[in-house]
Every structure is written in C-alpha cells, then in structure tokens.
PDB file of C-alpha atoms in Angstrom:
ATOM      1  CA  MET A  26     -85.070 105.541 -12.245  1.00 41.00           C
ATOM      2  CA  ILE A  27     -85.207 103.838  -8.856  1.00 44.00           C
ATOM      3  CA  LEU A  28     -83.646 100.690 -10.320  1.00 42.00           C
ATOM      4  CA  THR A  29     -80.875 102.730 -11.972  1.00 39.00           C
ATOM      5  CA  LEU A  30     -80.007 104.458  -8.707  1.00 38.00           C
ATOM      6  CA  PHE A  31     -80.005 101.133  -6.858  1.00 36.00           C
ATOM      7  CA  VAL A  32     -77.631  99.569  -9.390  1.00 39.00           C
ATOM      8  CA  ARG A  33     -75.303 102.544  -9.209  1.00 43.00           C
ATOM      9  CA  ASN A  34     -75.240 102.498  -5.426  1.00 42.00           C
ATOM     10  CA  MET A  35     -74.371  98.812  -5.492  1.00 40.00           C
ATOM     11  CA  THR A  36     -71.650  99.429  -8.097  1.00 50.00           C
ATOM     12  CA  ASP A  37     -70.192 102.341  -6.148  1.00 66.00           C
ATOM     13  CA  ALA A  38     -70.179 100.628  -2.762  1.00 84.00           C
ATOM     14  CA  LYS A  39     -66.774 101.145  -1.178  1.00 92.00           C
ATOM     15  CA  THR A  40     -65.618  97.612  -0.441  1.00 96.00           C
ATOM     16  CA  HIS A  41     -62.129  97.204  -1.950  1.00 98.00           C
ATOM     17  CA  ILE A  42     -59.527  99.250  -0.087  1.00 98.00           C
ATOM     18  CA  LEU A  43     -55.754  99.707  -0.282  1.00 98.00           C
ATOM     19  CA  VAL A  44     -53.898 101.069   2.771  1.00 98.00           C
ATOM     20  CA  THR A  45     -50.204 101.941   2.509  1.00 98.00           C
ATOM     21  CA  GLY A  46     -47.818 101.842   5.449  1.00 98.00           C
ATOM     22  CA  ALA A  47     -49.934  99.306   7.308  1.00 98.00           C
ATOM     23  CA  SER A  48     -47.361  97.352   9.297  1.00 96.00           C
ATOM     24  CA  ARG A  49     -47.860  99.303  12.530  1.00 94.00           C
ATOM     25  CA  GLY A  50     -49.211 102.472  14.102  1.00 93.00           C
ATOM     26  CA  ILE A  51     -51.847 104.463  12.243  1.00 96.00           C
ATOM     27  CA  GLY A  52     -51.742 102.306   9.122  1.00 97.00           C
ATOM     28  CA  ARG A  53     -52.223  99.078  11.075  1.00 97.00           C
ATOM     29  CA  ALA A  54     -55.095 100.608  13.026  1.00 97.00           C
ATOM     30  CA  ILE A  55     -56.728 101.772   9.797  1.00 98.00           C
ATOM     31  CA  LEU A  56     -56.399  98.350   8.196  1.00 98.00           C
ATOM     32  CA  ASP A  57     -57.730  96.575  11.279  1.00 97.00           C
ATOM     33  CA  GLY A  58     -60.618  99.022  11.576  1.00 98.00           C
ATOM     34  CA  PHE A  59     -62.409  97.784   8.474  1.00 98.00           C
ATOM     35  CA  ASP A  60     -65.011  95.060   8.906  1.00 97.00           C
ATOM     36  CA  PRO A  61     -63.788  92.025   6.927  1.00 96.00           C
ATOM     37  CA  GLY A  62     -67.391  90.952   6.522  1.00 96.00           C
ATOM     38  CA  LYS A  63     -68.205  94.132   4.604  1.00 96.00           C
ATOM     39  CA  THR A  64     -64.919  95.188   3.032  1.00 98.00           C
ATOM     40  CA  LYS A  65     -61.838  93.678   1.470  1.00 98.00           C
ATOM     41  CA  ALA A  66     -58.989  95.796   2.823  1.00 98.00           C
ATOM     42  CA  LEU A  67     -55.395  95.155   1.806  1.00 98.00           C
ATOM     43  CA  GLY A  68     -52.297  96.656   3.401  1.00 98.00           C
ATOM     44  CA  HIS A  69     -48.779  97.439   2.268  1.00 98.00           C
ATOM     45  CA  SER A  70     -45.400  97.735   3.971  1.00 98.00           C
ATOM     46  CA  THR A  71     -41.800  98.165   2.906  1.00 97.00           C
ATOM     47  CA  SER A  72     -40.794  94.692   4.030  1.00 96.00           C
ATOM     48  CA  GLY A  73     -44.038  92.906   3.146  1.00 95.00           C
ATOM     49  CA  GLU A  74     -44.901  91.178   6.386  1.00 92.00           C
ATOM     50  CA  THR A  75     -47.387  88.289   6.299  1.00 92.00           C
ATOM     51  CA  GLY A  76     -50.582  89.378   4.595  1.00 94.00           C
ATOM     52  CA  LEU A  77     -49.152  92.715   3.396  1.00 98.00           C
ATOM     53  CA  LEU A  78     -47.983  93.668  -0.057  1.00 98.00           C
ATOM     54  CA  LYS A  79     -44.315  94.628  -0.377  1.00 98.00           C
ATOM     55  CA  ALA A  80     -42.999  97.808  -1.983  1.00 98.00           C
ATOM     56  CA  ASP A  81     -40.186 100.209  -1.155  1.00 98.00           C
ATOM     57  CA  PHE A  82     -41.511 103.699  -1.839  1.00 98.00           C
ATOM     58  CA  ALA A  83     -37.960 105.042  -2.043  1.00 98.00           C
ATOM     59  CA  VAL A  84     -37.811 103.222  -5.383  1.00 98.00           C
ATOM     60  CA  PRO A  85     -40.255 104.958  -7.780  1.00 98.00           C
ATOM     61  CA  GLU A  86     -40.620 101.903  -9.997  1.00 98.00           C
ATOM     62  CA  GLU A  87     -42.014  99.825  -7.127  1.00 98.00           C
ATOM     63  CA  VAL A  88     -45.010 102.125  -6.611  1.00 98.00           C
ATOM     64  CA  PRO A  89     -46.934 101.273  -9.811  1.00 98.00           C
ATOM     65  CA  GLN A  90     -46.039  97.627  -9.271  1.00 98.00           C
ATOM     66  CA  LEU A  91     -47.696  97.819  -5.864  1.00 98.00           C
ATOM     67  CA  TRP A  92     -50.841  99.148  -7.531  1.00 98.00           C
ATOM     68  CA  GLN A  93     -50.869  96.243  -9.967  1.00 98.00           C
ATOM     69  CA  ASP A  94     -50.234  93.741  -7.178  1.00 98.00           C
ATOM     70  CA  ALA A  95     -53.104  95.246  -5.194  1.00 98.00           C
ATOM     71  CA  LEU A  96     -55.457  95.026  -8.166  1.00 98.00           C
ATOM     72  CA  ALA A  97     -54.535  91.372  -8.594  1.00 98.00           C
ATOM     73  CA  ARG A  98     -55.401  90.685  -4.946  1.00 97.00           C
ATOM     74  CA  LEU A  99     -58.541  92.826  -4.954  1.00 98.00           C
ATOM     75  CA  ASP A 100     -60.356  91.305  -7.926  1.00 96.00           C
ATOM     76  CA  GLY A 101     -59.147  94.010 -10.314  1.00 98.00           C
ATOM     77  CA  ARG A 102     -60.918  96.721  -8.360  1.00 98.00           C
ATOM     78  CA  ILE A 103     -59.885  99.379  -5.855  1.00 98.00           C
ATOM     79  CA  ASP A 104     -62.570 101.712  -4.491  1.00 98.00           C
ATOM     80  CA  VAL A 105     -60.578 103.542  -1.825  1.00 98.00           C
ATOM     81  CA  LEU A 106     -56.905 104.470  -1.606  1.00 99.00           C
ATOM     82  CA  ILE A 107     -55.534 105.450   1.800  1.00 99.00           C
ATOM     83  CA  ASN A 108     -52.031 106.892   1.649  1.00 98.00           C
ATOM     84  CA  ASN A 109     -50.437 106.521   5.068  1.00 98.00           C
ATOM     85  CA  ALA A 110     -46.852 105.416   4.374  1.00 98.00           C
ATOM     86  CA  GLY A 111     -44.193 107.887   5.414  1.00 97.00           C
ATOM     87  CA  ILE A 112     -40.812 108.416   7.040  1.00 96.00           C
ATOM     88  CA  PHE A 113     -39.644 110.917   9.663  1.00 93.00           C
ATOM     89  CA  ASP A 114     -35.856 110.861   9.517  1.00 95.00           C
ATOM     90  CA  PRO A 115     -33.918 113.842  10.894  1.00 95.00           C
ATOM     91  CA  ASN A 116     -32.008 115.973   8.398  1.00 98.00           C
ATOM     92  CA  PRO A 117     -29.875 118.552  10.228  1.00 97.00           C
ATOM     93  CA  ILE A 118     -28.637 121.509   8.199  1.00 97.00           C
ATOM     94  CA  THR A 119     -25.129 120.765   9.481  1.00 98.00           C
ATOM     95  CA  ASP A 120     -24.930 117.641   7.344  1.00 98.00           C
ATOM     96  CA  SER A 121     -22.898 117.786   4.155  1.00 98.00           C
ATOM     97  CA  ASP A 122     -24.593 119.216   1.085  1.00 98.00           C
ATOM     98  CA  ALA A 123     -24.812 115.780  -0.506  1.00 98.00           C
ATOM     99  CA  ASP A 124     -26.203 114.055   2.596  1.00 98.00           C
ATOM    100  CA  TRP A 125     -28.736 116.830   3.264  1.00 98.00           C
ATOM    101  CA  LEU A 126     -30.007 116.759  -0.308  1.00 98.00           C
ATOM    102  CA  GLU A 127     -30.166 112.955  -0.352  1.00 98.00           C
ATOM    103  CA  SER A 128     -32.264 112.933   2.840  1.00 98.00           C
ATOM    104  CA  TRP A 129     -34.522 115.682   1.492  1.00 98.00           C
ATOM    105  CA  SER A 130     -35.083 113.843  -1.777  1.00 98.00           C
ATOM    106  CA  ARG A 131     -35.743 110.488  -0.098  1.00 98.00           C
ATOM    107  CA  THR A 132     -38.356 111.967   2.232  1.00 98.00           C
ATOM    108  CA  MET A 133     -40.058 113.747  -0.649  1.00 98.00           C
ATOM    109  CA  GLN A 134     -40.115 110.536  -2.683  1.00 98.00           C
ATOM    110  CA  VAL A 135     -41.502 108.355   0.102  1.00 98.00           C
ATOM    111  CA  ASN A 136     -43.911 110.832   1.707  1.00 98.00           C
ATOM    112  CA  LEU A 137     -45.165 112.809  -1.277  1.00 98.00           C
ATOM    113  CA  THR A 138     -44.157 111.542  -4.708  1.00 98.00           C
ATOM    114  CA  ALA A 139     -45.115 107.918  -4.045  1.00 98.00           C
ATOM    115  CA  SER A 140     -48.486 109.099  -2.733  1.00 98.00           C
ATOM    116  CA  ALA A 141     -48.897 111.231  -5.853  1.00 98.00           C
ATOM    117  CA  GLN A 142     -48.079 108.248  -8.050  1.00 98.00           C
ATOM    118  CA  LEU A 143     -50.781 106.207  -6.330  1.00 99.00           C
ATOM    119  CA  CYS A 144     -53.302 109.059  -6.413  1.00 99.00           C
ATOM    120  CA  ARG A 145     -52.773 109.375 -10.170  1.00 98.00           C
ATOM    121  CA  LEU A 146     -53.252 105.655 -10.677  1.00 98.00           C
ATOM    122  CA  ALA A 147     -56.349 105.704  -8.467  1.00 98.00           C
ATOM    123  CA  VAL A 148     -57.978 108.583 -10.350  1.00 98.00           C
ATOM    124  CA  GLN A 149     -57.288 106.884 -13.682  1.00 98.00           C
ATOM    125  CA  HIS A 150     -58.665 103.618 -12.322  1.00 98.00           C
ATOM    126  CA  PHE A 151     -61.879 105.259 -11.123  1.00 98.00           C
ATOM    127  CA  GLN A 152     -62.284 107.002 -14.460  1.00 98.00           C
ATOM    128  CA  ASP A 153     -61.649 103.850 -16.487  1.00 98.00           C
ATOM    129  CA  ARG A 154     -64.218 101.933 -14.429  1.00 97.00           C
ATOM    130  CA  GLY A 155     -66.712 104.780 -14.625  1.00 97.00           C
ATOM    131  CA  THR A 156     -67.363 104.633 -10.884  1.00 96.00           C
ATOM    132  CA  THR A 157     -66.897 106.897  -7.907  1.00 97.00           C
ATOM    133  CA  GLY A 158     -63.807 106.548  -5.774  1.00 98.00           C
ATOM    134  CA  ARG A 159     -62.191 107.978  -2.676  1.00 98.00           C
ATOM    135  CA  ILE A 160     -58.688 108.991  -1.691  1.00 99.00           C
ATOM    136  CA  VAL A 161     -57.697 109.591   1.930  1.00 99.00           C
ATOM    137  CA  ASN A 162     -54.255 111.078   2.521  1.00 99.00           C
ATOM    138  CA  ILE A 163     -52.717 110.978   5.987  1.00 98.00           C
ATOM    139  CA  ALA A 164     -50.750 114.229   6.212  1.00 98.00           C
ATOM    140  CA  SER A 165     -49.651 115.958   9.430  1.00 97.00           C
ATOM    141  CA  ARG A 166     -50.064 118.966  11.663  1.00 96.00           C
ATOM    142  CA  ALA A 167     -46.637 119.904  10.324  1.00 96.00           C
ATOM    143  CA  ALA A 168     -48.257 120.821   7.007  1.00 97.00           C
ATOM    144  CA  TYR A 169     -49.612 123.958   8.697  1.00 97.00           C
ATOM    145  CA  ARG A 170     -47.534 124.483  11.820  1.00 95.00           C
ATOM    146  CA  GLY A 171     -44.150 123.365  10.525  1.00 95.00           C
ATOM    147  CA  ASP A 172     -41.825 121.057  12.419  1.00 94.00           C
ATOM    148  CA  SER A 173     -38.427 120.944  14.112  1.00 92.00           C
ATOM    149  CA  PRO A 174     -35.266 122.436  12.570  1.00 95.00           C
ATOM    150  CA  GLU A 175     -34.242 118.924  11.540  1.00 96.00           C
ATOM    151  CA  HIS A 176     -37.501 118.220   9.740  1.00 96.00           C
ATOM    152  CA  TRP A 177     -37.954 120.870   7.060  1.00 97.00           C
ATOM    153  CA  HIS A 178     -38.344 118.092   4.537  1.00 98.00           C
ATOM    154  CA  TYR A 179     -41.047 116.300   6.516  1.00 98.00           C
ATOM    155  CA  ALA A 180     -43.148 119.449   6.934  1.00 98.00           C
ATOM    156  CA  ALA A 181     -42.725 120.314   3.264  1.00 98.00           C
ATOM    157  CA  SER A 182     -43.764 116.832   2.157  1.00 98.00           C
ATOM    158  CA  LYS A 183     -46.921 116.955   4.264  1.00 98.00           C
ATOM    159  CA  GLY A 184     -47.746 120.468   3.097  1.00 98.00           C
ATOM    160  CA  GLY A 185     -47.483 119.187  -0.443  1.00 98.00           C
ATOM    161  CA  MET A 186     -49.786 116.295   0.385  1.00 98.00           C
ATOM    162  CA  VAL A 187     -52.472 118.662   1.665  1.00 98.00           C
ATOM    163  CA  ALA A 188     -52.187 120.855  -1.432  1.00 98.00           C
ATOM    164  CA  MET A 189     -52.337 117.785  -3.667  1.00 98.00           C
ATOM    165  CA  THR A 190     -55.462 116.521  -1.885  1.00 99.00           C
ATOM    166  CA  LYS A 191     -57.260 119.835  -2.347  1.00 98.00           C
ATOM    167  CA  THR A 192     -56.303 119.912  -6.018  1.00 98.00           C
ATOM    168  CA  ILE A 193     -57.592 116.380  -6.620  1.00 99.00           C
ATOM    169  CA  ALA A 194     -60.840 117.222  -4.849  1.00 98.00           C
ATOM    170  CA  ARG A 195     -61.414 120.318  -6.962  1.00 98.00           C
ATOM    171  CA  ALA A 196     -60.402 118.656 -10.206  1.00 98.00           C
ATOM    172  CA  TYR A 197     -62.557 115.524 -10.010  1.00 98.00           C
ATOM    173  CA  ALA A 198     -65.530 116.301  -7.785  1.00 98.00           C
ATOM    174  CA  SER A 199     -67.791 116.408 -10.837  1.00 98.00           C
ATOM    175  CA  GLU A 200     -66.916 112.748 -11.417  1.00 98.00           C
ATOM    176  CA  GLU A 201     -67.591 111.914  -7.757  1.00 98.00           C
ATOM    177  CA  ILE A 202     -63.942 111.155  -7.197  1.00 98.00           C
ATOM    178  CA  LEU A 203     -63.487 112.463  -3.672  1.00 98.00           C
ATOM    179  CA  ALA A 204     -60.354 113.328  -1.718  1.00 99.00           C
ATOM    180  CA  PHE A 205     -59.760 114.029   1.970  1.00 99.00           C
ATOM    181  CA  ALA A 206     -56.702 114.763   4.100  1.00 98.00           C
ATOM    182  CA  ILE A 207     -56.198 114.047   7.783  1.00 98.00           C
ATOM    183  CA  CYS A 208     -53.583 115.989   9.744  1.00 98.00           C
ATOM    184  CA  PRO A 209     -52.641 114.276  12.997  1.00 96.00           C
ATOM    185  CA  GLY A 210     -50.376 115.835  15.558  1.00 92.00           C
ATOM    186  CA  PHE A 211     -48.272 113.499  17.657  1.00 87.00           C
ATOM    187  CA  THR A 212     -49.775 110.023  17.610  1.00 88.00           C
ATOM    188  CA  MET A 213     -48.652 107.116  19.759  1.00 80.00           C
ATOM    189  CA  THR A 214     -46.722 105.232  17.115  1.00 73.00           C
ATOM    190  CA  GLY A 215     -43.158 104.002  17.143  1.00 62.00           C
ATOM    191  CA  MET A 216     -42.072 106.976  15.039  1.00 60.00           C
ATOM    192  CA  ALA A 217     -43.646 109.519  17.403  1.00 60.00           C
ATOM    193  CA  GLU A 218     -42.511 107.709  20.545  1.00 63.00           C
ATOM    194  CA  ASP A 219     -38.870 107.974  19.462  1.00 65.00           C
ATOM    195  CA  TYR A 220     -39.281 111.664  18.690  1.00 61.00           C
ATOM    196  CA  LEU A 221     -41.053 112.425  21.956  1.00 64.00           C
ATOM    197  CA  GLU A 222     -38.319 110.698  23.910  1.00 65.00           C
ATOM    198  CA  SER A 223     -35.547 112.529  22.060  1.00 58.00           C
ATOM    199  CA  ARG A 224     -37.194 115.919  22.615  1.00 58.00           C
ATOM    200  CA  GLY A 225     -38.324 115.479  26.209  1.00 60.00           C
ATOM    201  CA  GLY A 226     -41.851 114.120  26.156  1.00 63.00           C
ATOM    202  CA  ASP A 227     -43.191 116.043  29.156  1.00 70.00           C
ATOM    203  CA  LYS A 228     -42.256 119.406  27.661  1.00 73.00           C
ATOM    204  CA  LEU A 229     -43.895 118.594  24.361  1.00 76.00           C
ATOM    205  CA  LEU A 230     -47.056 117.359  26.055  1.00 82.00           C
ATOM    206  CA  LYS A 231     -47.436 120.747  27.738  1.00 85.00           C
ATOM    207  CA  ASP A 232     -48.008 122.179  24.271  1.00 88.00           C
ATOM    208  CA  ILE A 233     -51.057 119.914  23.775  1.00 92.00           C
ATOM    209  CA  PRO A 234     -54.128 121.286  25.595  1.00 93.00           C
ATOM    210  CA  LEU A 235     -55.701 117.836  25.597  1.00 92.00           C
ATOM    211  CA  GLY A 236     -52.772 116.664  27.686  1.00 90.00           C
ATOM    212  CA  ARG A 237     -51.918 113.598  25.629  1.00 88.00           C
ATOM    213  CA  VAL A 238     -51.033 112.526  22.129  1.00 88.00           C
ATOM    214  CA  ALA A 239     -53.577 110.849  19.871  1.00 93.00           C
ATOM    215  CA  GLN A 240     -54.047 107.105  19.731  1.00 94.00           C
ATOM    216  CA  PRO A 241     -53.750 105.363  16.348  1.00 95.00           C
ATOM    217  CA  GLU A 242     -57.339 104.163  16.660  1.00 97.00           C
ATOM    218  CA  GLU A 243     -58.545 107.769  16.802  1.00 97.00           C
ATOM    219  CA  ILE A 244     -56.919 108.605  13.492  1.00 97.00           C
ATOM    220  CA  ALA A 245     -58.115 105.290  12.060  1.00 98.00           C
ATOM    221  CA  SER A 246     -61.727 106.123  12.899  1.00 98.00           C
ATOM    222  CA  MET A 247     -61.403 109.388  10.954  1.00 98.00           C
ATOM    223  CA  ALA A 248     -59.850 107.620   7.980  1.00 98.00           C
ATOM    224  CA  LYS A 249     -62.595 105.007   7.976  1.00 98.00           C
ATOM    225  CA  TYR A 250     -65.255 107.725   8.071  1.00 98.00           C
ATOM    226  CA  CYS A 251     -63.688 109.522   5.109  1.00 98.00           C
ATOM    227  CA  ALA A 252     -63.292 106.251   3.221  1.00 98.00           C
ATOM    228  CA  LEU A 253     -66.837 104.980   3.685  1.00 98.00           C
ATOM    229  CA  ASP A 254     -69.275 107.454   5.163  1.00 97.00           C
ATOM    230  CA  ALA A 255     -68.265 111.077   4.682  1.00 98.00           C
ATOM    231  CA  PRO A 256     -70.815 112.943   2.523  1.00 98.00           C
ATOM    232  CA  PRO A 257     -69.605 113.888  -0.955  1.00 98.00           C
ATOM    233  CA  SER A 258     -69.915 117.587  -0.087  1.00 98.00           C
ATOM    234  CA  MET A 259     -67.005 117.074   2.320  1.00 98.00           C
ATOM    235  CA  THR A 260     -64.551 116.431  -0.508  1.00 98.00           C
ATOM    236  CA  GLY A 261     -61.455 118.573  -0.175  1.00 98.00           C
ATOM    237  CA  ALA A 262     -61.772 118.727   3.609  1.00 98.00           C
ATOM    238  CA  VAL A 263     -58.684 118.649   5.813  1.00 98.00           C
ATOM    239  CA  LEU A 264     -59.390 117.165   9.252  1.00 98.00           C
ATOM    240  CA  ASP A 265     -57.198 118.050  12.216  1.00 97.00           C
ATOM    241  CA  ALA A 266     -56.445 115.693  15.103  1.00 96.00           C
ATOM    242  CA  ASN A 267     -53.850 117.305  17.327  1.00 94.00           C
ATOM    243  CA  GLY A 268     -55.437 117.826  20.748  1.00 94.00           C
ATOM    244  CA  ALA A 269     -55.862 121.560  19.995  1.00 95.00           C
ATOM    245  CA  SER A 270     -52.088 122.044  19.807  1.00 93.00           C
ATOM    246  CA  PHE A 271     -52.694 123.836  16.519  1.00 92.00           C
ATOM    247  CA  VAL A 272     -56.055 125.257  15.532  1.00 93.00           C
ATOM    248  CA  ARG A 273     -56.938 126.973  12.252  1.00 89.00           C
TER     249      ARG A 273
END
C-alpha cells in the first residue's frame, strides 16, 4: 500500500505546465514564477515570441493545434493548464450592428471559447492518462461586478469562465481533476495601464481600498499555489484579488 501511494504521488506530480497569454503581464509573471529545476513550464502568445508557442485564439482551429504543439514540447504530458490569454477591446453600443457583434464574438472566442477548448482537451488528456490534473482559469472581478458600458462582452466572457470552472470542478472532482478560478481586479499590465489612463487613474484608484492596483507577481503567486499546492478540497474555489474593491 505504501509503495502504491508513493508511485501514484510520483506519477501525479505537477511538473509539466502550459500557460496561455504568457508574453507579458500576468501570464509572463506566472510563467516566470515556476522553478525550472522542478517544473517544465511552457508559455503561449499570439505572435509566438522566442521560447513561446504561437497560436491566435481568434481562430478556433489554432487552439487544438496549440495543445498538440505543447504536448510535443512537454514530452507528451501536460499536468496543469493555466488559461490566462484574453483581450479587453472596447465595444461601444453606438457602433454599427455588424461591428458590435463582430467585437462581441471575437472577445467571446478569445476569452472564453478558446479557454473552453483547452479545458476540454485537458480533461480528456488527464482521463486518458489516468492521472490527476489541474486547471487554473484567470477570470476577472468583472465576472461578479460587471465592467464599463463599453465592456459588456468582457464581463460576460469572464462570468462564463467562472461558471465553466465551477462546472468542471463539480463534474470531475471524483477523478481528482481539479479546477480553480482567480478573479483579479485592475492589475499593472499594459492592458490595465491603458484603461486606467483613459478613465482617469486617480479616480479609479479611489474605488480600491488598498489604494493601488495589483502587481502581476501577486496574481502569479496565487496561480502557482492553485497549480501546485492547493489542497484538493479547494477545487471549484474562486479567489479574488482586487484590493477589496469588490467583496463577496
């Protein structure tokens, strides 16, 4: 019995990790936060900078190809999937019907559907290998609080990601396939910096009791904990990181 447990623990060690949207900001911090001596973490970006896998999540067919490319680079094995890739483009209701719908659909594809595609592939991969696995989805405070009038689509995509995470957790906990969601508020990334500047940063900061936005490394530490150390009983948890600007 002791030998069996030891073998299983060795088999289920979380060492092979795929991080999407890892060119900068939260994704880069997550990727850099893993110890290369203990893990083999691989990142993705749309343009495929040096060392990162390339895939445009606006093109559905490129998502499963990314999974296959990652398997090829990770010895045919992925233990942890971290979905971080996303876009935050404005979509004012004054746009034409066609433009508004196109922007809505693109955000849903990149932020939610591509993540769902990868979650499905990850669950099937864990099941086929007969091992445990973990999924960490980087959602947003907007999933619960909503967002600006120009970002209905962004809030909806992140709300869907949270609901998807909870569903995966409930569906596969008996197989020790675990799922977690992290909901940051404003984080000091290029995407958030542009938004803060356009909306008057000082005014927005007054809405954050902590008095500042989060740093990417703070969110990365939470993602790393969920990926490697969080107890199985935590599956389905949604972790907030918004400086108390929204509490549930």
